[in-house]
PDB file of N, CA and C in Angstrom:
ATOM      1  N   VAL A 231       0.852  -1.176   0.000  1.00 45.00           N
ATOM      2  CA  VAL A 231       0.000   0.000   0.000  1.00 45.00           C
ATOM      3  C   VAL A 231       0.890   1.229   0.000  1.00 45.00           C
ATOM      4  N   SER A 232       0.708   2.111  -0.940  1.00 49.00           N
ATOM      5  CA  SER A 232       1.549   3.296  -1.037  1.00 49.00           C
ATOM      6  C   SER A 232       1.033   4.402  -0.124  1.00 49.00           C
ATOM      7  N   GLN A 233       1.960   5.251   0.271  1.00 51.00           N
ATOM      8  CA  GLN A 233       1.584   6.373   1.118  1.00 51.00           C
ATOM      9  C   GLN A 233       1.136   7.524   0.231  1.00 51.00           C
ATOM     10  N   SER A 234       0.105   8.211   0.647  1.00 53.00           N
ATOM     11  CA  SER A 234      -0.403   9.323  -0.139  1.00 53.00           C
ATOM     12  C   SER A 234       0.208  10.628   0.346  1.00 53.00           C
ATOM     13  N   ARG A 235      -0.051  11.663  -0.418  1.00 53.00           N
ATOM     14  CA  ARG A 235       0.416  12.984   0.008  1.00 53.00           C
ATOM     15  C   ARG A 235      -0.253  13.380   1.308  1.00 53.00           C
ATOM     16  N   TYR A 236      -1.526  13.031   1.469  1.00 53.00           N
ATOM     17  CA  TYR A 236      -2.243  13.376   2.698  1.00 53.00           C
ATOM     18  C   TYR A 236      -1.617  12.678   3.898  1.00 53.00           C
ATOM     19  N   TYR A 237      -1.302  11.412   3.740  1.00 50.00           N
ATOM     20  CA  TYR A 237      -0.686  10.656   4.824  1.00 50.00           C
ATOM     21  C   TYR A 237       0.657  11.265   5.198  1.00 50.00           C
ATOM     22  N   ALA A 238       1.411  11.707   4.208  1.00 47.00           N
ATOM     23  CA  ALA A 238       2.725  12.290   4.475  1.00 47.00           C
ATOM     24  C   ALA A 238       2.595  13.603   5.238  1.00 47.00           C
ATOM     25  N   ARG A 239       1.535  14.358   4.969  1.00 51.00           N
ATOM     26  CA  ARG A 239       1.347  15.632   5.663  1.00 51.00           C
ATOM     27  C   ARG A 239       0.823  15.446   7.077  1.00 51.00           C
ATOM     28  N   ARG A 240      -0.035  14.469   7.272  1.00 57.00           N
ATOM     29  CA  ARG A 240      -0.685  14.289   8.562  1.00 57.00           C
ATOM     30  C   ARG A 240       0.049  13.233   9.370  1.00 57.00           C
ATOM     31  N   LYS A 241       0.345  13.555  10.597  1.00 62.00           N
ATOM     32  CA  LYS A 241       1.060  12.614  11.443  1.00 62.00           C
ATOM     33  C   LYS A 241       0.051  11.754  12.204  1.00 62.00           C
ATOM     34  N   PHE A 242       0.289  10.470  12.188  1.00 63.00           N
ATOM     35  CA  PHE A 242      -0.586   9.536  12.882  1.00 63.00           C
ATOM     36  C   PHE A 242      -0.069   9.365  14.309  1.00 63.00           C
ATOM     37  N   THR A 243      -0.310  10.349  15.140  1.00 72.00           N
ATOM     38  CA  THR A 243       0.220  10.294  16.491  1.00 72.00           C
ATOM     39  C   THR A 243      -0.692   9.523  17.437  1.00 72.00           C
ATOM     40  N   GLU A 244      -2.000   9.593  17.224  1.00 82.00           N
ATOM     41  CA  GLU A 244      -2.909   8.979  18.177  1.00 82.00           C
ATOM     42  C   GLU A 244      -3.543   7.690  17.669  1.00 82.00           C
ATOM     43  N   VAL A 245      -3.034   7.118  16.591  1.00 89.00           N
ATOM     44  CA  VAL A 245      -3.580   5.867  16.089  1.00 89.00           C
ATOM     45  C   VAL A 245      -2.583   4.731  16.270  1.00 89.00           C
ATOM     46  N   THR A 246      -3.134   3.536  16.343  1.00 92.00           N
ATOM     47  CA  THR A 246      -2.298   2.344  16.483  1.00 92.00           C
ATOM     48  C   THR A 246      -1.812   1.908  15.097  1.00 92.00           C
ATOM     49  N   PRO A 247      -0.803   1.060  15.030  1.00 93.00           N
ATOM     50  CA  PRO A 247      -0.367   0.548  13.723  1.00 93.00           C
ATOM     51  C   PRO A 247      -1.486  -0.175  12.961  1.00 93.00           C
ATOM     52  N   ALA A 248      -2.347  -0.881  13.669  1.00 94.00           N
ATOM     53  CA  ALA A 248      -3.467  -1.574  13.012  1.00 94.00           C
ATOM     54  C   ALA A 248      -4.454  -0.572  12.420  1.00 94.00           C
ATOM     55  N   GLN A 249      -4.720   0.520  13.126  1.00 95.00           N
ATOM     56  CA  GLN A 249      -5.620   1.546  12.607  1.00 95.00           C
ATOM     57  C   GLN A 249      -5.006   2.236  11.396  1.00 95.00           C
ATOM     58  N   LYS A 250      -3.702   2.466  11.429  1.00 94.00           N
ATOM     59  CA  LYS A 250      -3.019   3.088  10.293  1.00 94.00           C
ATOM     60  C   LYS A 250      -3.095   2.176   9.068  1.00 94.00           C
ATOM     61  N   GLU A 251      -2.928   0.876   9.290  1.00 96.00           N
ATOM     62  CA  GLU A 251      -3.020  -0.082   8.192  1.00 96.00           C
ATOM     63  C   GLU A 251      -4.415  -0.052   7.566  1.00 96.00           C
ATOM     64  N   ILE A 252      -5.441  -0.017   8.410  1.00 96.00           N
ATOM     65  CA  ILE A 252      -6.818   0.026   7.911  1.00 96.00           C
ATOM     66  C   ILE A 252      -7.069   1.326   7.150  1.00 96.00           C
ATOM     67  N   TYR A 253      -6.554   2.442   7.663  1.00 96.00           N
ATOM     68  CA  TYR A 253      -6.714   3.722   6.966  1.00 96.00           C
ATOM     69  C   TYR A 253      -6.112   3.646   5.563  1.00 96.00           C
ATOM     70  N   LEU A 254      -4.909   3.119   5.457  1.00 95.00           N
ATOM     71  CA  LEU A 254      -4.244   3.033   4.160  1.00 95.00           C
ATOM     72  C   LEU A 254      -4.984   2.086   3.212  1.00 95.00           C
ATOM     73  N   LEU A 255      -5.565   1.009   3.761  1.00 96.00           N
ATOM     74  CA  LEU A 255      -6.365   0.103   2.931  1.00 96.00           C
ATOM     75  C   LEU A 255      -7.627   0.788   2.414  1.00 96.00           C
ATOM     76  N   ILE A 256      -8.277   1.555   3.286  1.00 96.00           N
ATOM     77  CA  ILE A 256      -9.483   2.293   2.880  1.00 96.00           C
ATOM     78  C   ILE A 256      -9.136   3.282   1.771  1.00 96.00           C
ATOM     79  N   GLU A 257      -8.027   3.981   1.937  1.00 94.00           N
ATOM     80  CA  GLU A 257      -7.612   4.959   0.932  1.00 94.00           C
ATOM     81  C   GLU A 257      -7.315   4.297  -0.420  1.00 94.00           C
ATOM     82  N   GLU A 258      -6.595   3.199  -0.403  1.00 95.00           N
ATOM     83  CA  GLU A 258      -6.294   2.483  -1.642  1.00 95.00           C
ATOM     84  C   GLU A 258      -7.562   1.947  -2.301  1.00 95.00           C
ATOM     85  N   TRP A 259      -8.492   1.440  -1.487  1.00 96.00           N
ATOM     86  CA  TRP A 259      -9.751   0.906  -2.019  1.00 96.00           C
ATOM     87  C   TRP A 259     -10.505   2.014  -2.742  1.00 96.00           C
ATOM     88  N   TRP A 260     -10.568   3.208  -2.128  1.00 93.00           N
ATOM     89  CA  TRP A 260     -11.261   4.333  -2.756  1.00 93.00           C
ATOM     90  C   TRP A 260     -10.607   4.706  -4.075  1.00 93.00           C
ATOM     91  N   LYS A 261      -9.284   4.692  -4.114  1.00 91.00           N
ATOM     92  CA  LYS A 261      -8.578   5.042  -5.355  1.00 91.00           C
ATOM     93  C   LYS A 261      -8.873   4.030  -6.456  1.00 91.00           C
ATOM     94  N   ASN A 262      -8.979   2.758  -6.091  1.00 94.00           N
ATOM     95  CA  ASN A 262      -9.185   1.701  -7.085  1.00 94.00           C
ATOM     96  C   ASN A 262     -10.633   1.546  -7.527  1.00 94.00           C
ATOM     97  N   PHE A 263     -11.584   1.685  -6.594  1.00 93.00           N
ATOM     98  CA  PHE A 263     -12.977   1.345  -6.891  1.00 93.00           C
ATOM     99  C   PHE A 263     -13.964   2.517  -6.813  1.00 93.00           C
ATOM    100  N   GLY A 264     -13.624   3.588  -6.120  1.00 90.00           N
ATOM    101  CA  GLY A 264     -14.523   4.738  -6.033  1.00 90.00           C
ATOM    102  C   GLY A 264     -15.582   4.626  -4.955  1.00 90.00           C
ATOM    103  N   TYR A 265     -15.468   3.648  -4.079  1.00 92.00           N
ATOM    104  CA  TYR A 265     -16.372   3.514  -2.938  1.00 92.00           C
ATOM    105  C   TYR A 265     -15.605   2.821  -1.819  1.00 92.00           C
ATOM    106  N   GLY A 266     -16.178   2.828  -0.633  1.00 94.00           N
ATOM    107  CA  GLY A 266     -15.488   2.280   0.522  1.00 94.00           C
ATOM    108  C   GLY A 266     -15.553   0.764   0.603  1.00 94.00           C
ATOM    109  N   PRO A 267     -14.575   0.166   1.278  1.00 96.00           N
ATOM    110  CA  PRO A 267     -14.591  -1.285   1.471  1.00 96.00           C
ATOM    111  C   PRO A 267     -15.571  -1.682   2.565  1.00 96.00           C
ATOM    112  N   SER A 268     -16.040  -2.902   2.499  1.00 96.00           N
ATOM    113  CA  SER A 268     -16.878  -3.427   3.575  1.00 96.00           C
ATOM    114  C   SER A 268     -15.969  -3.929   4.698  1.00 96.00           C
ATOM    115  N   VAL A 269     -16.564  -4.210   5.826  1.00 96.00           N
ATOM    116  CA  VAL A 269     -15.807  -4.762   6.948  1.00 96.00           C
ATOM    117  C   VAL A 269     -15.198  -6.101   6.534  1.00 96.00           C
ATOM    118  N   LYS A 270     -15.942  -6.911   5.806  1.00 96.00           N
ATOM    119  CA  LYS A 270     -15.419  -8.205   5.370  1.00 96.00           C
ATOM    120  C   LYS A 270     -14.261  -8.049   4.383  1.00 96.00           C
ATOM    121  N   ASP A 271     -14.313  -7.026   3.542  1.00 96.00           N
ATOM    122  CA  ASP A 271     -13.195  -6.768   2.634  1.00 96.00           C
ATOM    123  C   ASP A 271     -11.920  -6.475   3.430  1.00 96.00           C
ATOM    124  N   ILE A 272     -12.045  -5.634   4.438  1.00 97.00           N
ATOM    125  CA  ILE A 272     -10.886  -5.289   5.265  1.00 97.00           C
ATOM    126  C   ILE A 272     -10.413  -6.501   6.053  1.00 97.00           C
ATOM    127  N   MET A 273     -11.352  -7.312   6.532  1.00 96.00           N
ATOM    128  CA  MET A 273     -10.962  -8.542   7.235  1.00 96.00           C
ATOM    129  C   MET A 273     -10.121  -9.428   6.324  1.00 96.00           C
ATOM    130  N   GLY A 274     -10.529  -9.554   5.075  1.00 96.00           N
ATOM    131  CA  GLY A 274      -9.787 -10.382   4.143  1.00 96.00           C
ATOM    132  C   GLY A 274      -8.406  -9.843   3.836  1.00 96.00           C
ATOM    133  N   MET A 275      -8.275  -8.533   3.757  1.00 95.00           N
ATOM    134  CA  MET A 275      -6.987  -7.928   3.427  1.00 95.00           C
ATOM    135  C   MET A 275      -6.013  -7.924   4.599  1.00 95.00           C
ATOM    136  N   THR A 276      -6.545  -7.812   5.818  1.00 95.00           N
ATOM    137  CA  THR A 276      -5.668  -7.744   6.992  1.00 95.00           C
ATOM    138  C   THR A 276      -5.472  -9.090   7.661  1.00 95.00           C
ATOM    139  N   GLY A 277      -6.340 -10.053   7.363  1.00 95.00           N
ATOM    140  CA  GLY A 277      -6.256 -11.342   8.032  1.00 95.00           C
ATOM    141  C   GLY A 277      -6.908 -11.334   9.401  1.00 95.00           C
ATOM    142  N   ALA A 278      -7.701 -10.315   9.702  1.00 94.00           N
ATOM    143  CA  ALA A 278      -8.389 -10.223  10.985  1.00 94.00           C
ATOM    144  C   ALA A 278      -9.429 -11.332  11.096  1.00 94.00           C
ATOM    145  N   LYS A 279      -9.642 -11.819  12.304  1.00 94.00           N
ATOM    146  CA  LYS A 279     -10.573 -12.925  12.524  1.00 94.00           C
ATOM    147  C   LYS A 279     -11.998 -12.473  12.835  1.00 94.00           C
ATOM    148  N   GLY A 280     -12.140 -11.265  13.413  1.00 93.00           N
ATOM    149  CA  GLY A 280     -13.462 -10.837  13.834  1.00 93.00           C
ATOM    150  C   GLY A 280     -13.888  -9.525  13.217  1.00 93.00           C
ATOM    151  N   ALA A 281     -15.147  -9.456  12.798  1.00 95.00           N
ATOM    152  CA  ALA A 281     -15.676  -8.232  12.210  1.00 95.00           C
ATOM    153  C   ALA A 281     -15.785  -7.115  13.238  1.00 95.00           C
ATOM    154  N   GLY A 282     -16.039  -7.467  14.483  1.00 95.00           N
ATOM    155  CA  GLY A 282     -16.165  -6.456  15.528  1.00 95.00           C
ATOM    156  C   GLY A 282     -14.888  -5.670  15.748  1.00 95.00           C
ATOM    157  N   ASN A 283     -13.756  -6.361  15.676  1.00 95.00           N
ATOM    158  CA  ASN A 283     -12.478  -5.678  15.857  1.00 95.00           C
ATOM    159  C   ASN A 283     -12.220  -4.687  14.728  1.00 95.00           C
ATOM    160  N   VAL A 284     -12.492  -5.101  13.497  1.00 96.00           N
ATOM    161  CA  VAL A 284     -12.291  -4.212  12.354  1.00 96.00           C
ATOM    162  C   VAL A 284     -13.251  -3.037  12.436  1.00 96.00           C
ATOM    163  N   HIS A 285     -14.501  -3.305  12.763  1.00 94.00           N
ATOM    164  CA  HIS A 285     -15.503  -2.239  12.864  1.00 94.00           C
ATOM    165  C   HIS A 285     -15.106  -1.223  13.925  1.00 94.00           C
ATOM    166  N   ARG A 286     -14.612  -1.700  15.057  1.00 95.00           N
ATOM    167  CA  ARG A 286     -14.195  -0.802  16.133  1.00 95.00           C
ATOM    168  C   ARG A 286     -13.049   0.109  15.680  1.00 95.00           C
ATOM    169  N   LYS A 287     -12.091  -0.439  14.945  1.00 95.00           N
ATOM    170  CA  LYS A 287     -10.964   0.364  14.458  1.00 95.00           C
ATOM    171  C   LYS A 287     -11.420   1.378  13.415  1.00 95.00           C
ATOM    172  N   MET A 288     -12.352   0.984  12.555  1.00 95.00           N
ATOM    173  CA  MET A 288     -12.887   1.911  11.570  1.00 95.00           C
ATOM    174  C   MET A 288     -13.653   3.045  12.261  1.00 95.00           C
ATOM    175  N   LYS A 289     -14.426   2.698  13.264  1.00 94.00           N
ATOM    176  CA  LYS A 289     -15.188   3.698  14.011  1.00 94.00           C
ATOM    177  C   LYS A 289     -14.255   4.686  14.707  1.00 94.00           C
ATOM    178  N   LYS A 290     -13.148   4.187  15.241  1.00 94.00           N
ATOM    179  CA  LYS A 290     -12.177   5.047  15.918  1.00 94.00           C
ATOM    180  C   LYS A 290     -11.533   6.020  14.933  1.00 94.00           C
ATOM    181  N   LEU A 291     -11.261   5.571  13.702  1.00 95.00           N
ATOM    182  CA  LEU A 291     -10.706   6.460  12.686  1.00 95.00           C
ATOM    183  C   LEU A 291     -11.668   7.601  12.366  1.00 95.00           C
ATOM    184  N   VAL A 292     -12.968   7.305  12.369  1.00 94.00           N
ATOM    185  CA  VAL A 292     -13.979   8.348  12.151  1.00 94.00           C
ATOM    186  C   VAL A 292     -13.997   9.303  13.344  1.00 94.00           C
ATOM    187  N   GLU A 293     -13.959   8.761  14.553  1.00 93.00           N
ATOM    188  CA  GLU A 293     -13.972   9.600  15.756  1.00 93.00           C
ATOM    189  C   GLU A 293     -12.762  10.524  15.828  1.00 93.00           C
ATOM    190  N   LEU A 294     -11.614  10.042  15.400  1.00 92.00           N
ATOM    191  CA  LEU A 294     -10.389  10.843  15.437  1.00 92.00           C
ATOM    192  C   LEU A 294     -10.311  11.849  14.297  1.00 92.00           C
ATOM    193  N   GLY A 295     -11.201  11.728  13.311  1.00 92.00           N
ATOM    194  CA  GLY A 295     -11.241  12.688  12.220  1.00 92.00           C
ATOM    195  C   GLY A 295     -10.414  12.323  11.010  1.00 92.00           C
ATOM    196  N   TYR A 296      -9.878  11.119  10.944  1.00 93.00           N
ATOM    197  CA  TYR A 296      -9.112  10.690   9.784  1.00 93.00           C
ATOM    198  C   TYR A 296     -10.014  10.243   8.644  1.00 93.00           C
ATOM    199  N   CYS A 297     -11.193   9.736   8.979  1.00 94.00           N
ATOM    200  CA  CYS A 297     -12.151   9.245   7.980  1.00 94.00           C
ATOM    201  C   CYS A 297     -13.519   9.849   8.231  1.00 94.00           C
ATOM    202  N   LYS A 298     -14.357   9.775   7.211  1.00 93.00           N
ATOM    203  CA  LYS A 298     -15.762  10.160   7.317  1.00 93.00           C
ATOM    204  C   LYS A 298     -16.600   8.957   6.944  1.00 93.00           C
ATOM    205  N   GLY A 299     -17.811   8.929   7.448  1.00 91.00           N
ATOM    206  CA  GLY A 299     -18.720   7.846   7.111  1.00 91.00           C
ATOM    207  C   GLY A 299     -20.130   8.177   7.550  1.00 91.00           C
ATOM    208  N   ILE A 300     -21.099   7.510   6.950  1.00 89.00           N
ATOM    209  CA  ILE A 300     -22.496   7.670   7.328  1.00 89.00           C
ATOM    210  C   ILE A 300     -22.848   6.501   8.233  1.00 89.00           C
ATOM    211  N   PRO A 301     -23.303   6.766   9.459  1.00 87.00           N
ATOM    212  CA  PRO A 301     -23.630   5.671  10.377  1.00 87.00           C
ATOM    213  C   PRO A 301     -24.713   4.750   9.812  1.00 87.00           C
ATOM    214  N   ASN A 302     -24.554   3.470  10.080  1.00 88.00           N
ATOM    215  CA  ASN A 302     -25.515   2.430   9.692  1.00 88.00           C
ATOM    216  C   ASN A 302     -25.701   2.294   8.179  1.00 88.00           C
ATOM    217  N   ARG A 303     -24.740   2.734   7.401  1.00 90.00           N
ATOM    218  CA  ARG A 303     -24.772   2.555   5.944  1.00 90.00           C
ATOM    219  C   ARG A 303     -23.497   1.827   5.527  1.00 90.00           C
ATOM    220  N   PRO A 304     -23.612   0.779   4.732  1.00 91.00           N
ATOM    221  CA  PRO A 304     -22.414   0.031   4.322  1.00 91.00           C
ATOM    222  C   PRO A 304     -21.586   0.796   3.293  1.00 91.00           C
ATOM    223  N   ARG A 305     -20.290   0.561   3.324  1.00 92.00           N
ATOM    224  CA  ARG A 305     -19.329   1.078   2.335  1.00 92.00           C
ATOM    225  C   ARG A 305     -19.303   2.592   2.219  1.00 92.00           C
ATOM    226  N   THR A 306     -19.609   3.314   3.284  1.00 92.00           N
ATOM    227  CA  THR A 306     -19.589   4.777   3.216  1.00 92.00           C
ATOM    228  C   THR A 306     -18.337   5.374   3.831  1.00 92.00           C
ATOM    229  N   ILE A 307     -17.485   4.572   4.457  1.00 94.00           N
ATOM    230  CA  ILE A 307     -16.286   5.121   5.060  1.00 94.00           C
ATOM    231  C   ILE A 307     -15.312   5.549   3.973  1.00 94.00           C
ATOM    232  N   ARG A 308     -14.700   6.704   4.186  1.00 93.00           N
ATOM    233  CA  ARG A 308     -13.725   7.222   3.227  1.00 93.00           C
ATOM    234  C   ARG A 308     -12.735   8.108   3.970  1.00 93.00           C
ATOM    235  N   PRO A 309     -11.524   8.242   3.442  1.00 93.00           N
ATOM    236  CA  PRO A 309     -10.584   9.188   4.035  1.00 93.00           C
ATOM    237  C   PRO A 309     -11.154  10.601   3.943  1.00 93.00           C
ATOM    238  N   LYS A 310     -10.887  11.397   4.938  1.00 91.00           N
ATOM    239  CA  LYS A 310     -11.481  12.723   5.015  1.00 91.00           C
ATOM    240  C   LYS A 310     -11.116  13.606   3.814  1.00 91.00           C
ATOM    241  N   HIS A 311      -9.939  13.413   3.243  1.00 86.00           N
ATOM    242  CA  HIS A 311      -9.494  14.280   2.159  1.00 86.00           C
ATOM    243  C   HIS A 311     -10.103  13.923   0.809  1.00 86.00           C
ATOM    244  N   ILE A 312     -10.758  12.770   0.678  1.00 83.00           N
ATOM    245  CA  ILE A 312     -11.388  12.386  -0.591  1.00 83.00           C
ATOM    246  C   ILE A 312     -12.814  12.909  -0.620  1.00 83.00           C
ATOM    247  N   ARG A 313     -13.119  13.660  -1.666  1.00 77.00           N
ATOM    248  CA  ARG A 313     -14.481  14.150  -1.845  1.00 77.00           C
ATOM    249  C   ARG A 313     -15.199  13.204  -2.800  1.00 77.00           C
ATOM    250  N   VAL A 314     -16.424  12.881  -2.482  1.00 71.00           N
ATOM    251  CA  VAL A 314     -17.187  11.930  -3.295  1.00 71.00           C
ATOM    252  C   VAL A 314     -17.415  12.488  -4.694  1.00 71.00           C
ATOM    253  N   ARG A 315     -17.601  13.773  -4.828  1.00 67.00           N
ATOM    254  CA  ARG A 315     -17.839  14.389  -6.134  1.00 67.00           C
ATOM    255  C   ARG A 315     -16.632  14.205  -7.054  1.00 67.00           C
ATOM    256  N   ASP A 316     -15.435  14.177  -6.479  1.00 58.00           N
ATOM    257  CA  ASP A 316     -14.233  14.010  -7.292  1.00 58.00           C
ATOM    258  C   ASP A 316     -14.137  12.591  -7.851  1.00 58.00           C
ATOM    259  N   VAL A 317     -14.697  11.618  -7.139  1.00 55.00           N
ATOM    260  CA  VAL A 317     -14.578  10.219  -7.524  1.00 55.00           C
ATOM    261  C   VAL A 317     -15.654   9.831  -8.523  1.00 55.00           C
ATOM    262  N   VAL A 318     -16.883  10.284  -8.280  1.00 49.00           N
ATOM    263  CA  VAL A 318     -18.035   9.871  -9.088  1.00 49.00           C
ATOM    264  C   VAL A 318     -18.074  10.559 -10.403  1.00 49.00           C
TER     265      VAL A 318
END
């Protein structure tokens, strides 16, 4: 997973390595497909065993302001710097 210009500018001081990995996966997924990955997609890419753990890390990224998402809607998580209008 390549680092983006946004990642290089923003320091990940309050996130864990696992959260940083998930952030970079979400960003790459958006670049490739134009929509967010599902929890199961991230589980498959990271090798995580439980959906709850992945969901909790994704939720924390939203709380910290690194990502945006619509609650209770699938595949809406995206890095904060990506605008949906630019992708669609």
